[in-house]
Coordinates of C-alpha atoms in Angstrom, one line a residue:
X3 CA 70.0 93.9 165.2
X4 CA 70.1 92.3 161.8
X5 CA 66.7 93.0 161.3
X6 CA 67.6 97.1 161.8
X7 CA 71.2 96.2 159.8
X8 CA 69.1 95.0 157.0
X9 CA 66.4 98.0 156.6
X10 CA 69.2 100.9 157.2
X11 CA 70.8 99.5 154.8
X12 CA 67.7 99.3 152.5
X13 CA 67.0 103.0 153.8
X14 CA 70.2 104.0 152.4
X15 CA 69.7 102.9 149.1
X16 CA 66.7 104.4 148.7
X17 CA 67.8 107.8 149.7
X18 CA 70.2 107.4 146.6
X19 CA 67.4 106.1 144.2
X20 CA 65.1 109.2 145.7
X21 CA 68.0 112.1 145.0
X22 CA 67.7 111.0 141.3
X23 CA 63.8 110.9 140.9
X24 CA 62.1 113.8 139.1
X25 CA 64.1 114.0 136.0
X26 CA 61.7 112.2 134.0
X27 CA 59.9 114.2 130.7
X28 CA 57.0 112.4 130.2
X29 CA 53.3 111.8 132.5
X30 CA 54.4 108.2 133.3
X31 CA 56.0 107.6 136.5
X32 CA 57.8 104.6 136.3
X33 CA 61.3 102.9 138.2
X34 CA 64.1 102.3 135.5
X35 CA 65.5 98.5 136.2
X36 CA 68.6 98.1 134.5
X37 CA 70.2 94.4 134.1
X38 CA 73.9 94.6 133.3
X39 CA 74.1 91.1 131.9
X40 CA 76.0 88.6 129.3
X41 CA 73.5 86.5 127.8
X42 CA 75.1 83.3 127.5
X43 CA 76.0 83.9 131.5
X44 CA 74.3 81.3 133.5
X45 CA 74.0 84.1 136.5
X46 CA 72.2 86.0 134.0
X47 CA 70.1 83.7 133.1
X48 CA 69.3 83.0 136.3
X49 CA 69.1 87.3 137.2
X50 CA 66.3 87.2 134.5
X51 CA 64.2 84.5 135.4
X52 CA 64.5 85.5 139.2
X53 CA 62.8 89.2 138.8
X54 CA 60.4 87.6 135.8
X55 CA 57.7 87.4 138.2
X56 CA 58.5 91.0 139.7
X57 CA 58.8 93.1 136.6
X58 CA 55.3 90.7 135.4
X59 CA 53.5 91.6 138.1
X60 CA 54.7 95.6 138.6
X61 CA 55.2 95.6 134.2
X62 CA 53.1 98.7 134.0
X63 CA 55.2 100.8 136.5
X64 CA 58.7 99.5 135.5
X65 CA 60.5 100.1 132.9
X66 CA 64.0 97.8 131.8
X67 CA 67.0 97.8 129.9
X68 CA 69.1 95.4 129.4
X69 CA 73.0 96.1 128.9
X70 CA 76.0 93.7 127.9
X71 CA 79.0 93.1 128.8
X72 CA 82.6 92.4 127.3
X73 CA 86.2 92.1 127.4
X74 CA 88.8 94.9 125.9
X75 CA 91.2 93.7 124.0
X76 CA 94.5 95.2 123.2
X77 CA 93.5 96.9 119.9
X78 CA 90.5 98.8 121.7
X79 CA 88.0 95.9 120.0
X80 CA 85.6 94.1 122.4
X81 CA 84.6 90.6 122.7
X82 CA 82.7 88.3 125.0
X83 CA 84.0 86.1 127.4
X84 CA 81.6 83.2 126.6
X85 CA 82.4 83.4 122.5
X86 CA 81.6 85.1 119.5
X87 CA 77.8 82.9 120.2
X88 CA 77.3 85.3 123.0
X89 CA 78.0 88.2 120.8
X90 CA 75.4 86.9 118.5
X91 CA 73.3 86.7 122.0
X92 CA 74.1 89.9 123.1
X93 CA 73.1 91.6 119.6
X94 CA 69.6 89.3 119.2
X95 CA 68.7 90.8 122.5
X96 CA 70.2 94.4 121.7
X97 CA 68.3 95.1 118.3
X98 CA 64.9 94.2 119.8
X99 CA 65.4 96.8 122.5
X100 CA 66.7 99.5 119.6
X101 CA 63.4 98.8 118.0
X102 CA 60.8 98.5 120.6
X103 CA 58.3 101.3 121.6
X104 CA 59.0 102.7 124.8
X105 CA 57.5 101.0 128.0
X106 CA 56.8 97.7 126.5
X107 CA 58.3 94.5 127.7
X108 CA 59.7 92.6 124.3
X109 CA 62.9 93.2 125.1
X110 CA 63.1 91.6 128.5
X111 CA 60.9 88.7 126.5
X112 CA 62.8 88.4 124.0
X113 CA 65.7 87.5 126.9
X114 CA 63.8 85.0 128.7
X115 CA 63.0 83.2 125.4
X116 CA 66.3 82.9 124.3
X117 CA 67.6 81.2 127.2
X118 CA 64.5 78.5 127.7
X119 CA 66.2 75.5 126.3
X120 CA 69.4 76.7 128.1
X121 CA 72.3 78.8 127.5
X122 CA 73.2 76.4 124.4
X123 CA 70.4 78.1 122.1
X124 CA 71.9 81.7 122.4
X125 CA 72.7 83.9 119.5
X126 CA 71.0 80.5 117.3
X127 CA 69.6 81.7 114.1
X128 CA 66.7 79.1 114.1
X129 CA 66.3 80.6 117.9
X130 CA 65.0 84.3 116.8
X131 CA 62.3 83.9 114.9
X132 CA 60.9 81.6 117.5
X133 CA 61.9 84.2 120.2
X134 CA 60.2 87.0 118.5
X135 CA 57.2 85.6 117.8
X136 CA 56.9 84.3 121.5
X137 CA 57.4 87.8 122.9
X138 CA 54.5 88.9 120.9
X139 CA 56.0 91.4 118.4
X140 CA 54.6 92.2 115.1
X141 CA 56.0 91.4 111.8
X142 CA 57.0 95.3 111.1
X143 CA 59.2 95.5 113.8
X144 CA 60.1 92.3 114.0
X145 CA 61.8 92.8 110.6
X146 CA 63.5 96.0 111.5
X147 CA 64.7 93.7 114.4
X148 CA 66.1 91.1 111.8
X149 CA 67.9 93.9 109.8
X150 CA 69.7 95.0 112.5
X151 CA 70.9 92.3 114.0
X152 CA 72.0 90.8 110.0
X153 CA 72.4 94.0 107.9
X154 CA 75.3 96.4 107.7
X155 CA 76.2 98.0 111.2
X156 CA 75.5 95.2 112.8
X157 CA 78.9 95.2 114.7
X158 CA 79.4 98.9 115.4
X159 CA 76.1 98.6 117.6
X160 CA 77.3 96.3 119.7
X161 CA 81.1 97.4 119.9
X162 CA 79.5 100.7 121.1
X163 CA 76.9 98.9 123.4
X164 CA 80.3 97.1 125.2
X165 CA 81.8 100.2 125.1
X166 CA 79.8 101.9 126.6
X167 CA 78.9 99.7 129.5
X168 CA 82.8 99.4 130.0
X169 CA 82.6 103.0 130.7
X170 CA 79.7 102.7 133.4
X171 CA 82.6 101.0 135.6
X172 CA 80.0 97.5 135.5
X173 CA 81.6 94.4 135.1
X174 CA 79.7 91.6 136.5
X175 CA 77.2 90.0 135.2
X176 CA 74.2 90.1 136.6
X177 CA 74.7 93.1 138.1
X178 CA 70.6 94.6 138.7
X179 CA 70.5 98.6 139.2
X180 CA 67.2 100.9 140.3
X181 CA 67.3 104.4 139.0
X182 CA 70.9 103.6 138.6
X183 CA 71.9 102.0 141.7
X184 CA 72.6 98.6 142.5
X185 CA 70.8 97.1 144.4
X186 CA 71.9 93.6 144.1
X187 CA 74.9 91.3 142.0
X188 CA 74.3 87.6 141.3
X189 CA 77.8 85.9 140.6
X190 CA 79.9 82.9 141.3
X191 CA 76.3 81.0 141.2
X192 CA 75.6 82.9 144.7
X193 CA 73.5 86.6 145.8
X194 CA 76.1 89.3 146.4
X195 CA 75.6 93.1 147.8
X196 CA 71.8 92.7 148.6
X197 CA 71.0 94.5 151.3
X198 CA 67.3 94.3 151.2
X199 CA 66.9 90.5 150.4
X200 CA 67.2 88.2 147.1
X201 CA 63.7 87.3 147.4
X202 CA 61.0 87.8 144.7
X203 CA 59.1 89.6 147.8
X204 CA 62.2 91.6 148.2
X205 CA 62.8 92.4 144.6
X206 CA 59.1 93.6 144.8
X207 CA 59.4 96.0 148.0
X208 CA 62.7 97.7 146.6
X209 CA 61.0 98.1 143.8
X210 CA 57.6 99.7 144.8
X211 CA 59.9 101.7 147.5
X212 CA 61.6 103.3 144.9
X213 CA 58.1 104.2 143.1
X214 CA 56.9 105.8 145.8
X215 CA 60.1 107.8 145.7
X216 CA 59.3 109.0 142.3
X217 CA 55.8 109.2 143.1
X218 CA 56.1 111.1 146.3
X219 CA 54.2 108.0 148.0
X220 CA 51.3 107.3 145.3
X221 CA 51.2 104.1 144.7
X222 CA 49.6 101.3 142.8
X223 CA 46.9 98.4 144.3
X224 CA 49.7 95.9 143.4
X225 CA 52.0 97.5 145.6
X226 CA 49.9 98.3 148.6
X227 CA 51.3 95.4 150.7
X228 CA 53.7 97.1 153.4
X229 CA 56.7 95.5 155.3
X230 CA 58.6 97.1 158.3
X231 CA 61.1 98.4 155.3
X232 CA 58.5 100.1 153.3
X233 CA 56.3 101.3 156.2
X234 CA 59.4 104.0 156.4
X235 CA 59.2 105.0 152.7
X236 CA 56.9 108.0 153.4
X237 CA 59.9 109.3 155.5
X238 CA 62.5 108.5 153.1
X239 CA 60.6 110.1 150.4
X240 CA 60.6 113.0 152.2
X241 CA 64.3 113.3 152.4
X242 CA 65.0 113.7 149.2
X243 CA 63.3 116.9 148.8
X244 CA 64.9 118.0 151.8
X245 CA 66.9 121.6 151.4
X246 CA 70.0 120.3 153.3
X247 CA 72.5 117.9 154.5
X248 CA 70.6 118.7 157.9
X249 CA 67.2 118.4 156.9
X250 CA 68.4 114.8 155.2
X251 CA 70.3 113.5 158.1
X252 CA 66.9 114.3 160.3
X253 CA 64.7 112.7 157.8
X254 CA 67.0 109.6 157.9
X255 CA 67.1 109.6 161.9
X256 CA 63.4 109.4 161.4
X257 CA 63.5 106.6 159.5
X258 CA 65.9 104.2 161.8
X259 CA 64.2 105.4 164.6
X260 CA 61.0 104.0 162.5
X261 CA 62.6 101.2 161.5
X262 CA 63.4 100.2 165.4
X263 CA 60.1 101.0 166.6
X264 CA 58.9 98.2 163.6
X265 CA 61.7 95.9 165.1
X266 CA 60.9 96.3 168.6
X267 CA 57.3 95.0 167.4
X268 CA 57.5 91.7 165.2
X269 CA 57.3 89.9 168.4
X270 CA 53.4 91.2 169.0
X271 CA 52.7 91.1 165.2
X272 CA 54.6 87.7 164.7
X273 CA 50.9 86.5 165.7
X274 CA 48.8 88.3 162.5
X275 CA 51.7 87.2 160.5
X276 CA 51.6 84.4 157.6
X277 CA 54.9 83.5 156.5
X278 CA 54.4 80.8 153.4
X279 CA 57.7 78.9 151.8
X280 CA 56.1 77.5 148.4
X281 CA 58.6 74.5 146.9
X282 CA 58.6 72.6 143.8
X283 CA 59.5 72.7 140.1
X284 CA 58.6 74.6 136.8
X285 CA 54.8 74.1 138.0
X286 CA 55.2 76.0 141.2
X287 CA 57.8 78.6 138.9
X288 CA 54.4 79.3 137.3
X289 CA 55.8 78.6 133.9
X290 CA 53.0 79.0 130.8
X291 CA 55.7 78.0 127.9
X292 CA 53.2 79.1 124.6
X293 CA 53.7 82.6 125.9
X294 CA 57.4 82.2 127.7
X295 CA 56.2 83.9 130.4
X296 CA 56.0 82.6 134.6
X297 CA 52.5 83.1 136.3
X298 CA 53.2 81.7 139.5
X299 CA 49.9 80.2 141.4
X300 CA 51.4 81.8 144.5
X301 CA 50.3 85.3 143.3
X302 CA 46.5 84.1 143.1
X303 CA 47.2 82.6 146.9
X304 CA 48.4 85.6 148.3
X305 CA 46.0 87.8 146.9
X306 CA 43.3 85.2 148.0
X307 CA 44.9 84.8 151.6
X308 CA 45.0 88.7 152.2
X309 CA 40.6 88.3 151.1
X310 CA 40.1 85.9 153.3
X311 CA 42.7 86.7 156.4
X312 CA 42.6 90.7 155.9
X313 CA 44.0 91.3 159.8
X314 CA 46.7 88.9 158.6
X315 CA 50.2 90.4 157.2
X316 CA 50.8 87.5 154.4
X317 CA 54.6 86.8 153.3
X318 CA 54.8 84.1 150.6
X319 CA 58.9 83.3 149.2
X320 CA 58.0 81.5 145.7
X321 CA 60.8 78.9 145.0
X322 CA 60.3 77.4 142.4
X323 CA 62.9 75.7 140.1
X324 CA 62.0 74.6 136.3
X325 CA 63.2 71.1 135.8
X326 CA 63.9 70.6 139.3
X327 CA 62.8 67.5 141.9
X328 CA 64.1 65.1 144.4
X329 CA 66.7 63.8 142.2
X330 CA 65.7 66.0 138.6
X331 CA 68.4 69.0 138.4
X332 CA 67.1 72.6 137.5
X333 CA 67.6 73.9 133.6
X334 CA 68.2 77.2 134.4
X335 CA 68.9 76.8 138.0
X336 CA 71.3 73.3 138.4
X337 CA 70.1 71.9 141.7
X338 CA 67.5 69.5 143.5
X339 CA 65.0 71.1 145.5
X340 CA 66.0 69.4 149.1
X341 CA 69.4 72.2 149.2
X342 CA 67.0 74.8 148.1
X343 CA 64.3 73.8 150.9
X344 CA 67.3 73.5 153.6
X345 CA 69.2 76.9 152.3
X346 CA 65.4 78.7 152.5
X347 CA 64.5 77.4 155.8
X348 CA 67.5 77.6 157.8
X349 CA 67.6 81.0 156.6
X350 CA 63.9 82.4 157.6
X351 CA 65.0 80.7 161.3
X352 CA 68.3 82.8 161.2
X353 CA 66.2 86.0 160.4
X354 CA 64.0 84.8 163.5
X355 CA 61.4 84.6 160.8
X356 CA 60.2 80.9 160.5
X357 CA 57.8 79.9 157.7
X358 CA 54.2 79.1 158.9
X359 CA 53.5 76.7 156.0
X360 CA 56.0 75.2 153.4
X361 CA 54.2 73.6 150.2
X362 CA 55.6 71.0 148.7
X363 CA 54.4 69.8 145.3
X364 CA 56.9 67.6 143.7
X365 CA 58.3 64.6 141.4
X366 CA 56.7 65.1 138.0
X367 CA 60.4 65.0 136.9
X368 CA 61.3 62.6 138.8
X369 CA 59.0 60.0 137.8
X370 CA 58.8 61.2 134.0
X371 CA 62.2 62.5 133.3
X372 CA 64.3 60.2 135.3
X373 CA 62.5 57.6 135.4
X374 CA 62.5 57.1 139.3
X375 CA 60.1 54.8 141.1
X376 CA 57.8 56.3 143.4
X377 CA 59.3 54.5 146.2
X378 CA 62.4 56.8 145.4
X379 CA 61.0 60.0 145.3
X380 CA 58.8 59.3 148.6
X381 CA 62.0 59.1 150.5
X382 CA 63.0 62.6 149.4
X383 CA 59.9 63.9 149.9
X384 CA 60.0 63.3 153.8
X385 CA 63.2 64.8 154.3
X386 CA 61.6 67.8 152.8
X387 CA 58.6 67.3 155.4
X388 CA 60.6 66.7 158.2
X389 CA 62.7 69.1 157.9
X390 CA 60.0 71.5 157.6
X391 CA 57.9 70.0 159.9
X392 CA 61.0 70.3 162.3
X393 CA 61.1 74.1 162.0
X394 CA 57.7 74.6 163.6
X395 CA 56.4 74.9 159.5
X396 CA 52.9 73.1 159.0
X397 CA 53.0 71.4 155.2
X398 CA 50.7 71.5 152.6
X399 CA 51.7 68.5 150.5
X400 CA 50.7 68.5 147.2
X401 CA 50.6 65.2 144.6
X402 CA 52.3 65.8 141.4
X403 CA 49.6 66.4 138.7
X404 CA 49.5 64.3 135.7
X405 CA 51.3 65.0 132.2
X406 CA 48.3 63.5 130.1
X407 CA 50.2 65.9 127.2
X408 CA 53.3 63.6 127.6
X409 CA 51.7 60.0 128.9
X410 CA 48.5 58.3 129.2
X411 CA 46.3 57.2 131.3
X412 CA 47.5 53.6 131.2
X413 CA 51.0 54.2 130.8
X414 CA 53.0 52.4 134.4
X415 CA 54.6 55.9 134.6
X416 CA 50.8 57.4 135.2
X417 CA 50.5 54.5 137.4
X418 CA 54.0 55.4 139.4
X419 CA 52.3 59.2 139.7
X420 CA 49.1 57.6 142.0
X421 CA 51.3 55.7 144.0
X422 CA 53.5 58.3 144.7
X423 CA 49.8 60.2 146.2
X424 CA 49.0 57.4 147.9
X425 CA 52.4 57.0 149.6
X426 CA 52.3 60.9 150.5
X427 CA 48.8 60.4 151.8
X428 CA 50.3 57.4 154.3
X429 CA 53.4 59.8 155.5
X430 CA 51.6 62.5 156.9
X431 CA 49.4 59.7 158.6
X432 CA 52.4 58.7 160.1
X433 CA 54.0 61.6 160.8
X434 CA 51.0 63.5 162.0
X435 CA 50.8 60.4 164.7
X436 CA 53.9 61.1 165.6
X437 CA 53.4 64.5 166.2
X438 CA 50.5 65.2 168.3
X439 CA 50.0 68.4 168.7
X440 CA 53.3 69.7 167.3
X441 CA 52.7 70.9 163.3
X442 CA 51.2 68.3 161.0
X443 CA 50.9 67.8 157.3
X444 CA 47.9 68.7 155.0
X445 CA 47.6 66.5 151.9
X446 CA 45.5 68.4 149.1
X447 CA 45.0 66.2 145.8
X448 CA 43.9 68.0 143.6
X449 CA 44.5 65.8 140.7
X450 CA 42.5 63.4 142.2
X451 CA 39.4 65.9 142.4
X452 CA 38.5 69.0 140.8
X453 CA 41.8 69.4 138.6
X454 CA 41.3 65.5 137.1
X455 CA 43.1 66.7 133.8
X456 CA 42.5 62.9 132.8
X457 CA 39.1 63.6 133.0
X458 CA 38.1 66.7 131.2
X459 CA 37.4 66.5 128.1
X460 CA 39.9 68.3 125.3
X461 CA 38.3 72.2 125.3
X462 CA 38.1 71.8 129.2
X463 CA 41.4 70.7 129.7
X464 CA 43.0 73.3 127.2
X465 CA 41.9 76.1 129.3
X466 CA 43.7 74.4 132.1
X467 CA 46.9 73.1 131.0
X468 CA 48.9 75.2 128.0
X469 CA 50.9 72.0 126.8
X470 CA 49.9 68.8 128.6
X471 CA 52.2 69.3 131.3
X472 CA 52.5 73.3 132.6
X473 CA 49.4 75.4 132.9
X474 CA 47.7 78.1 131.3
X475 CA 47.1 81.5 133.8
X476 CA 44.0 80.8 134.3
X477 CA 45.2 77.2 135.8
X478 CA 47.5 78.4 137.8
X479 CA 45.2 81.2 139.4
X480 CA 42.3 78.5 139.7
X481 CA 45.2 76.2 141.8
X482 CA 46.2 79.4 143.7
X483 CA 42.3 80.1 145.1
X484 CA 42.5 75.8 146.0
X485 CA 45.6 76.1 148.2
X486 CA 44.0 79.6 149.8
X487 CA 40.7 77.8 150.4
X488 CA 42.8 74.7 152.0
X489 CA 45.3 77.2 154.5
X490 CA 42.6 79.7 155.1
X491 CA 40.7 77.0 156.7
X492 CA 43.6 75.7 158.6
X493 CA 44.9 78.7 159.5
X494 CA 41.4 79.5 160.6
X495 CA 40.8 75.8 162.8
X496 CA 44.5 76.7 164.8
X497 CA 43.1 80.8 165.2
X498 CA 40.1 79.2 167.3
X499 CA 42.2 76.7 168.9
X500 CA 45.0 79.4 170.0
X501 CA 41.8 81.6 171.0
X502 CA 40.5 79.1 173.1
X503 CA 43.6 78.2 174.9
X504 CA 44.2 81.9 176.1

């Protein structure tokens, strides 16, 4: 019943997003994401770095504006709630977009860059130069950029910017809209009004559902990847060329009726289905900080996985938070990862929806940034296994890499990073003893074979790692085919065994 709950309510919206497709003037179909923000907000910030992968990964069929978000005054004026800072914020981030060409992504860039070292470098001076180079923008417009946001009129644009959102009834921020309708509020540090998840898989589906709206069901390779919500898109679509209130009510009939049918089934299909929970910190974020950009490996795994398993439906929920470990607290996300691991899997069990495999590769921080033993973090780390291992979840532990960007090979902290391996190497011993035949933990070190960053030599290791510490795109792809190769043959070994048994 929550399952059918969930997808009406997804059905719904995209009947609204539908009824305004078609008004576009140009060749280039493309879904308009709109982030009603205030950029020293740390929901915002947050908002932003949540759909980064998404609008990465779908960049050439989205297209996003970013509006901001103030406080009338008595006299008519405007001014934001976190400062006159934010203002400054607000109007860095609002002259790029009045200066970009159409359909390319500096803005949303531009956003992400200012907010990297935290909400405490917004509306900076010595922050937009840095900003505008990282999102890649040439000097011509870059200076048009700089004259706006400095030169005469500076303040009328962005009184009219507040004014104008204050007239679009939006006042939270983040507040994300599709074609103009919400679709989802972040606020209060929690998800609000998402009916059709808060997931970067969700984001995606919502997303490419609302394309195929537009498109009257053409879509892109990157969005050929169909869930029980989407697999009743065709029949939305439908409905909003429908000539009446009849003909729509029918279509959306249809669609529930659909939607059931896909409910009544997940029981026979739970069996082709890969549900992956991928946990960890700014690594498994995918973050490549030369180019202020995510490039999580899990979008190499999943396309890998859906190669190698094609009669397999594979779900992977990316949750990843920069600066995060056992003890580390997020930057733009202030938590440890063992909440986010217990939120996430107690969660997929209420949906009847259990992960398959959690992977766990964490404690860089730890070790590095706290300075933590790796007697502490191992004790983390197994509450984290158990807890998955508990659900039903296999785990696909990961040792933390090495930092030789930030500490040597000698250096004890080095030497705390191999015995934190070799104590996660013991626990699943133990706790695959424990458990035999229940689900058991996989230990993949890579660090300590074919992604040795001690020992390449300098040009090998710069086309792995992009500063030392986080990787380049190509090292994060080149991790995402390792962790395919390692669950596709596991996943393979217990797909004989099960065969067998019957």
């Amino acid at each position: 019943m929550a399952a059918i709950t969930r997808l009406s309510a997804l059905l719904l919206l995209l009947l609204s997003i539908s009824a305004a497709a078609g008004d576009g003037h140009d060749n280039r179909i493309a879904v308009d994401v709109g982030l009603w923000v205030m950029s020293k907000c740390p929901d915002a910030v947050f908002c932003e770095n949540a759909l980064a992968p998404v609008l990465r990964e779908l960049k050439a069929v989205t297209t996003v504006t970013l509006h901001f978000i103030g406080q009338k005054q008595k006299n008519g004026t405007y001014t934001c709630k976190h400062g006159p800072a934010e203002c400054a914020g607000d109007l860095q981030q609002l002259c790029v977009q009045a200066h970009s060409k159409a359909y390319v992504d500096w803005p949303f860039r531009f956003a992400l860059c200012s907010t990297r070292h935290g909400v405490e470098a917004v509306g900076e001076f010595a922050n937009v130069a840095a900003c505008l180079k990282a999102a890649g923008i040439p000097l011509a417009a870059a200076t048009k950029m700089l004259a706006c946001m400095y030169g005469p009129g500076h303040d009328e644009l962005l009184q009219a910017e507040l004014a104008a959102t204050a007239a679009a009834g939006v006042g939270t921020s983040c507040t994300i809209q599709v074609d103009g309708n919400t679709i989802c509020v972040r606020d209060g540090g929690e998800w609000k009004d998402c009916p059709a998840g808060t997931k970067t898989d969700d984001f995606k589906q919502v997303l490419c559902a609302a394309l195929a709206a537009k498109s009257r069901g053409r879509l892109p390779p990157v969005c050929r990847a169909p869930t029980a919500a989407t697999a009743v898109v065709t029949v939305t679509t439908l409905s909003s060329h429908a000539g009446s209130t009849m003909a729509r009510a029918t279509c959306l009939a249809l669609a529930l009726l659909a939607a059931c049918a896909a409910c009544a089934s997940a029981a026979r299909m739970q069996r082709d289905q890969l549900r992956i929970l991928s946990l960890g910190d700014s690594i498994t974020e995918g973050s490549v900080p030369s180019k202020n950009l995510n490039h999580p490996y899990t979008l190499e795994l999943e396309k890998q996985l859906r190669r190698r398993l094609p009669s397999t439906r594979v779900f992977i929920d990316n949750e990843g938070v920069g600066g995060a470990g056992i003890f580390a607290v997020g930057f733009h996300n202030p938590t440890t990862i063992i909440p986010v691991a217990e939120r996430a899997i107690q969660a997929s069990r209420r949906r009847s929806r259990p992960y398959d495999y959690v992977i766990v590769m964490l404690g860089i921080n730890d070790l590095l940034r706290e300075g933590r033993s790796a007697e502490d973090v191992k004790g983390g780390l197994v509450k984290i296994y158990e807890l998955a291992l508990d659900s039903g979840a296999r785990v696909l532990a990961i040792p933390p890499f090495a930092a030789p960007g930030f500490v040597s090979k000698d250096d004890y902290k080095e030497s705390e990073r191999k015995k934190l391996a070799g104590l996660i190497a013991a626990v699943a011993a133990e706790q695959n003893a424990r458990r035999p035949g229940g689900p058991s933990i996989t230990v993949l070190d890579l660090q300590a074979g074919p992604m040795d960053f001690y020992a390449m030599d300098d040009a090998t290791r710069g086309q792995w790692l992009d500063d030392g510490l986080h990787m380049t795109e190509t090292g994060y792809d080149s991790l995402g085919r390792h962790i395919a190769r390692a669950i596709a043959r596991d996943a393979g070994a217990s797909e004989a065994t099960r065969r067998r048994a019957a």
